[in-house]
């Protein structure tokens, strides 16, 4: 599967990743304990910043593999685009297990929520010095 987009973000001491239906990456650098779906902060991109080619593939309903990597720890999940996705949010990228769509949603019907991600990867992201890469591959 060809790589079509990458996002980088950072850990935070309040990373929990216990939400049952979403995973969120945010450009914001502050995180409270209420943000239980947040995987990382200080992201290099939000929905609005994604490349035109990537947005086109998302709106065509393509299936994507999202690979997560922190140091030598990896995890992945799958999600789907949809013609109704807006991709307009200036701060966040949200992956949803459901088919709910809003300006922050990038993929729907995802195979994992934040609660289901590798706990080893999550524990690394409790350190603000740790950087995560999210690599999007399209299943053509």
XYZ file of N, CA and C in Angstrom:
420
model
N 0.843 -1.187 0.000
C 0.000 0.000 0.000
C 0.884 1.245 0.000
N 0.648 2.162 -0.936
C 1.465 3.375 -0.975
C 1.132 4.345 0.163
N 2.178 4.971 0.701
C 2.017 5.996 1.736
C 1.546 7.272 1.052
N 0.482 7.876 1.580
C -0.010 9.099 0.954
C -0.039 10.304 1.886
N 0.152 10.088 3.186
C 0.138 11.216 4.123
C 0.838 10.792 5.402
N 1.482 11.771 6.066
C 2.098 11.530 7.378
C 1.751 12.686 8.293
N 1.516 12.361 9.548
C 1.314 13.369 10.584
C 2.243 13.007 11.736
N 2.862 14.023 12.316
C 3.704 13.832 13.491
C 3.065 14.568 14.657
N 3.208 14.012 15.842
C 2.667 14.649 17.045
C 3.492 14.194 18.245
N 3.159 14.718 19.424
C 3.962 14.504 20.619
C 3.140 13.942 21.766
N 3.832 13.279 22.650
C 3.210 12.767 23.862
C 2.872 13.882 24.836
N 2.177 13.507 25.902
C 1.786 14.452 26.962
C 1.542 13.637 28.224
N 1.860 14.203 29.377
C 1.713 13.475 30.643
C 0.273 13.064 30.943
N -0.728 13.717 30.313
C -2.133 13.382 30.565
C -2.745 12.455 29.517
N -1.932 11.844 28.674
C -2.454 10.895 27.685
C -3.062 9.704 28.421
N -4.325 9.410 28.122
C -5.023 8.268 28.726
C -5.383 7.206 27.690
N -5.967 7.636 26.577
C -6.424 6.723 25.518
C -7.311 5.617 26.082
N -8.419 6.019 26.680
C -9.377 5.059 27.237
C -10.753 5.165 26.586
N -10.905 6.022 25.588
C -12.204 6.222 24.944
C -12.589 4.990 24.128
N -13.857 4.657 24.120
C -14.340 3.429 23.474
C -14.690 3.563 21.995
N -14.737 4.792 21.480
C -15.172 4.903 20.088
C -14.342 5.832 19.198
N -13.392 6.581 19.773
C -12.611 7.504 18.941
C -11.125 7.501 19.296
N -10.350 8.032 18.358
C -8.931 8.343 18.551
C -8.762 9.763 18.031
N -8.091 10.610 18.799
C -7.904 12.001 18.376
C -6.433 12.399 18.438
N -6.026 13.177 17.438
C -4.732 13.849 17.405
C -5.066 15.334 17.336
N -4.373 16.157 18.102
C -4.682 17.588 18.108
C -3.431 18.444 17.944
N -3.598 19.608 17.339
C -2.513 20.575 17.239
C -2.322 21.311 18.566
N -3.346 21.270 19.410
C -3.259 21.905 20.726
C -2.106 21.271 21.505
N -1.532 22.020 22.434
C -0.438 21.469 23.243
C -0.856 21.213 24.681
N -2.002 21.743 25.080
C -2.517 21.508 26.428
C -3.520 20.357 26.386
N -3.500 19.508 27.409
C -4.421 18.375 27.478
C -4.839 18.158 28.922
N -6.156 18.134 29.146
C -6.668 17.839 30.486
C -6.993 16.352 30.571
N -7.295 15.892 31.756
C -7.639 14.480 31.958
C -8.987 14.130 31.314
N -9.761 15.136 30.914
C -11.043 14.876 30.251
C -10.848 14.413 28.808
N -9.670 14.652 28.228
C -9.407 14.288 26.840
C -8.994 12.836 26.706
N -9.898 11.935 27.065
C -9.547 10.510 27.137
C -9.420 9.812 25.785
N -9.741 10.503 24.696
C -9.569 9.906 23.368
C -8.285 10.387 22.695
N -7.611 11.369 23.300
C -6.445 11.994 22.667
C -5.225 11.078 22.735
N -4.659 10.820 21.560
C -3.464 9.993 21.430
C -2.195 10.835 21.509
N -2.240 12.057 20.959
C -1.045 12.899 20.944
C -1.432 14.356 20.705
N -0.516 15.253 21.077
C -0.739 16.699 20.972
C 0.349 17.331 20.094
N 0.201 18.627 19.819
C 1.213 19.332 19.029
C 1.362 18.770 17.630
N 0.260 18.315 17.045
C 0.290 17.641 15.743
C 0.746 18.571 14.627
N 1.403 17.991 13.645
C 1.890 18.753 12.493
C 0.762 19.143 11.542
N -0.377 18.446 11.633
C -1.506 18.731 10.741
C -2.825 18.476 11.460
N -3.844 19.219 11.029
C -5.236 18.951 11.390
C -5.959 18.629 10.080
N -7.247 18.390 10.140
C -8.001 18.039 8.928
C -7.791 19.043 7.797
N -7.851 20.318 8.122
C -7.734 21.368 7.116
C -6.384 21.341 6.397
N -5.342 20.856 7.060
C -3.975 20.871 6.521
C -3.629 19.676 5.639
N -4.502 18.703 5.551
C -4.207 17.498 4.778
C -4.078 17.840 3.298
N -3.258 17.077 2.575
C -3.039 17.357 1.158
C -4.312 17.130 0.347
N -4.403 17.832 -0.765
C -5.570 17.720 -1.646
C -5.737 16.288 -2.151
N -4.633 15.627 -2.476
C -4.700 14.248 -2.970
C -5.281 13.312 -1.908
N -4.833 13.471 -0.672
C -5.329 12.649 0.427
C -6.820 12.910 0.646
N -7.218 14.173 0.667
C -8.633 14.514 0.853
C -9.490 13.902 -0.255
N -8.978 13.934 -1.478
C -9.709 13.349 -2.612
C -9.939 11.851 -2.393
N -8.904 11.151 -1.959
C -9.029 9.714 -1.707
C -9.988 9.445 -0.543
N -9.937 10.283 0.488
C -10.866 10.133 1.613
C -12.300 10.282 1.117
N -12.558 11.316 0.340
C -13.920 11.585 -0.125
C -14.402 10.541 -1.132
N -13.485 9.763 -1.690
C -13.861 8.663 -2.578
C -14.155 7.381 -1.811
N -14.135 7.454 -0.480
C -14.525 6.298 0.333
C -13.489 5.192 0.407
N -12.242 5.524 0.134
C -11.176 4.514 0.160
C -10.967 3.950 1.564
N -10.390 2.747 1.604
C -9.978 2.123 2.865
C -8.522 2.503 3.110
N -8.218 2.868 4.367
C -6.864 3.277 4.737
C -6.340 2.437 5.886
N -5.034 2.210 5.853
C -4.327 1.637 6.997
C -3.573 2.793 7.640
N -3.761 2.966 8.948
C -3.066 4.015 9.689
C -2.053 3.334 10.595
N -0.764 3.563 10.316
C 0.308 2.972 11.116
C 0.805 3.992 12.125
N 0.890 3.564 13.373
C 1.367 4.404 14.467
C 2.734 3.900 14.891
N 3.681 4.816 15.119
C 5.018 4.387 15.532
C 5.627 5.383 16.512
N 6.057 4.848 17.656
C 6.798 5.608 18.665
C 8.026 4.775 18.999
N 9.210 5.322 18.762
C 10.455 4.560 18.943
C 10.342 3.257 18.158
N 10.466 2.132 18.824
C 10.405 0.838 18.142
C 9.054 0.148 18.318
N 8.066 0.854 18.862
C 6.741 0.278 19.096
C 5.801 0.717 17.978
N 5.083 -0.257 17.399
C 4.149 0.030 16.316
C 2.774 -0.541 16.622
N 1.770 0.078 16.051
C 0.403 -0.424 16.075
C -0.246 0.080 14.791
N -1.407 -0.416 14.465
C -2.111 0.057 13.276
C -3.600 -0.201 13.434
N -4.363 0.491 12.597
C -5.794 0.237 12.493
C -6.232 0.619 11.087
N -7.447 0.224 10.742
C -8.024 0.542 9.439
C -9.203 1.484 9.618
N -9.463 2.284 8.598
C -10.621 3.165 8.603
C -11.012 3.498 7.174
N -12.173 4.109 7.038
C -12.728 4.388 5.717
C -13.055 5.863 5.543
N -12.843 6.336 4.324
C -13.276 7.670 3.963
C -14.761 7.648 3.636
N -15.283 8.830 3.282
C -16.694 8.956 2.934
C -16.882 10.290 2.215
N -17.753 10.307 1.234
C -17.985 11.526 0.450
C -18.510 12.685 1.285
N -19.114 12.398 2.434
C -19.700 13.451 3.265
C -18.732 14.048 4.287
N -17.515 13.515 4.380
C -16.548 14.067 5.338
C -16.179 15.494 4.935
N -16.142 16.391 5.915
C -15.895 17.816 5.655
C -14.401 18.160 5.656
N -13.640 17.573 6.581
C -12.186 17.781 6.669
C -11.822 19.258 6.804
N -12.539 19.968 7.670
C -12.375 21.415 7.803
C -11.759 21.880 9.112
N -11.629 20.999 10.090
C -11.186 21.453 11.403
C -9.734 21.929 11.362
N -9.457 23.030 12.065
C -8.128 23.643 12.069
C -7.236 23.135 13.188
N -7.777 22.312 14.098
C -7.001 21.850 15.253
C -6.856 20.343 15.362
N -7.874 19.594 14.940
C -7.939 18.172 15.274
C -8.096 17.260 14.071
N -7.759 15.990 14.318
C -8.027 14.875 13.423
C -8.644 13.796 14.298
N -9.855 13.345 13.952
C -10.542 12.337 14.760
C -10.875 11.125 13.900
N -10.549 9.961 14.432
C -10.857 8.672 13.824
C -12.000 8.069 14.634
N -13.040 7.577 13.958
C -14.227 7.081 14.664
C -14.547 5.633 14.311
N -14.918 4.859 15.316
C -15.410 3.501 15.067
C -16.806 3.551 14.458
N -17.534 4.612 14.738
C -18.891 4.785 14.221
C -18.839 5.455 12.845
N -20.015 5.752 12.308
C -20.120 6.459 11.035
C -20.442 7.938 11.244
N -20.286 8.435 12.477
C -20.575 9.840 12.777
C -19.593 10.743 12.032
N -20.132 11.816 11.454
C -19.317 12.746 10.674
C -19.479 14.161 11.213
N -18.348 14.835 11.414
C -18.331 16.267 11.736
C -17.062 16.849 11.115
N -16.815 18.139 11.318
C -15.650 18.797 10.705
C -14.319 18.182 11.126
N -14.276 17.527 12.303
C -13.034 16.966 12.845
C -12.781 15.526 12.401
N -13.781 14.877 11.828
C -13.671 13.462 11.457
C -12.840 13.299 10.192
N -11.842 12.395 10.242
C -11.027 12.112 9.062
C -11.340 10.733 8.486
N -11.580 9.727 9.348
C -11.963 8.387 8.896
C -13.066 7.856 9.793
N -13.955 7.042 9.208
C -15.055 6.436 9.959
C -14.954 4.912 9.900
N -15.800 4.259 10.674
C -15.841 2.787 10.719
C -14.450 2.195 10.940
N -13.704 2.819 11.846
C -12.331 2.381 12.127
C -12.323 1.086 12.929
N -11.267 0.332 12.791
C -11.160 -0.980 13.437
C -10.768 -0.897 14.905
N -10.294 0.274 15.364
C -9.899 0.419 16.771
C -10.305 1.790 17.301
N -10.483 1.835 18.615
C -10.636 3.102 19.338
C -9.355 3.316 20.137
N -9.258 4.452 20.808
C -8.044 4.718 21.591
C -7.842 3.670 22.680
N -8.937 3.158 23.229
C -8.853 2.144 24.287
C -8.221 0.838 23.785
N -8.335 0.579 22.500
C -7.861 -0.686 21.923
C -6.442 -0.620 21.357
N -5.816 0.528 21.455
C -4.441 0.658 20.963
C -3.455 0.001 21.925
N -2.278 -0.307 21.420
C -1.209 -0.918 22.213
C -0.922 -0.090 23.457
N -1.026 -0.725 24.620
C -0.769 -0.012 25.873
C 0.713 0.340 26.002
N 1.570 -0.436 25.386
C 3.000 -0.128 25.391
C 3.261 1.184 24.633
N 2.589 1.341 23.497
C 2.709 2.565 22.717
C 2.140 3.747 23.508
N 0.989 3.555 24.145
C 0.355 4.618 24.940
C 1.260 5.032 26.095
N 1.862 4.069 26.770
C 2.711 4.423 27.917
C 3.920 5.247 27.471
N 4.442 4.994 26.287
C 5.537 5.821 25.763
C 5.065 7.260 25.550
N 3.801 7.411 25.110
C 3.273 8.742 24.820
C 2.890 9.530 26.069
N 3.029 8.937 27.232
C 2.839 9.686 28.479
C 4.053 10.575 28.752
N 5.089 10.416 27.944
C 6.300 11.228 28.028
C 6.225 12.322 26.957
N 6.205 13.602 27.351
C 6.102 14.698 26.377
C 7.269 14.781 25.391
N 8.354 14.098 25.676
C 9.516 14.103 24.779
C 9.363 13.114 23.623
N 8.368 12.245 23.694
C 8.201 11.199 22.678
C 7.377 11.701 21.499
N 7.853 11.371 20.312
C 7.208 11.774 19.063
C 6.565 10.552 18.423
N 5.347 10.724 17.921
C 4.652 9.653 17.214
C 4.516 10.036 15.744
N 4.627 9.041 14.884
C 4.314 9.266 13.472
C 3.075 8.452 13.124
N 2.173 9.066 12.387
C 0.991 8.402 11.847
C 1.168 8.375 10.346
N 1.219 7.194 9.781
C 1.414 7.028 8.348
C 0.132 6.474 7.752
N -0.390 7.155 6.746
C -1.624 6.736 6.085
C -1.271 6.034 4.787
N -1.761 4.813 4.642
C -1.576 4.054 3.410
C -2.953 3.775 2.832
N -3.081 3.909 1.523
C -4.373 3.687 0.877
C -4.412 2.290 0.284
N -5.549 1.641 0.443
C -5.779 0.307 -0.111
C -6.465 0.497 -1.459
N -5.684 0.515 -2.524
C -6.235 0.814 -3.858
C -6.853 -0.401 -4.479
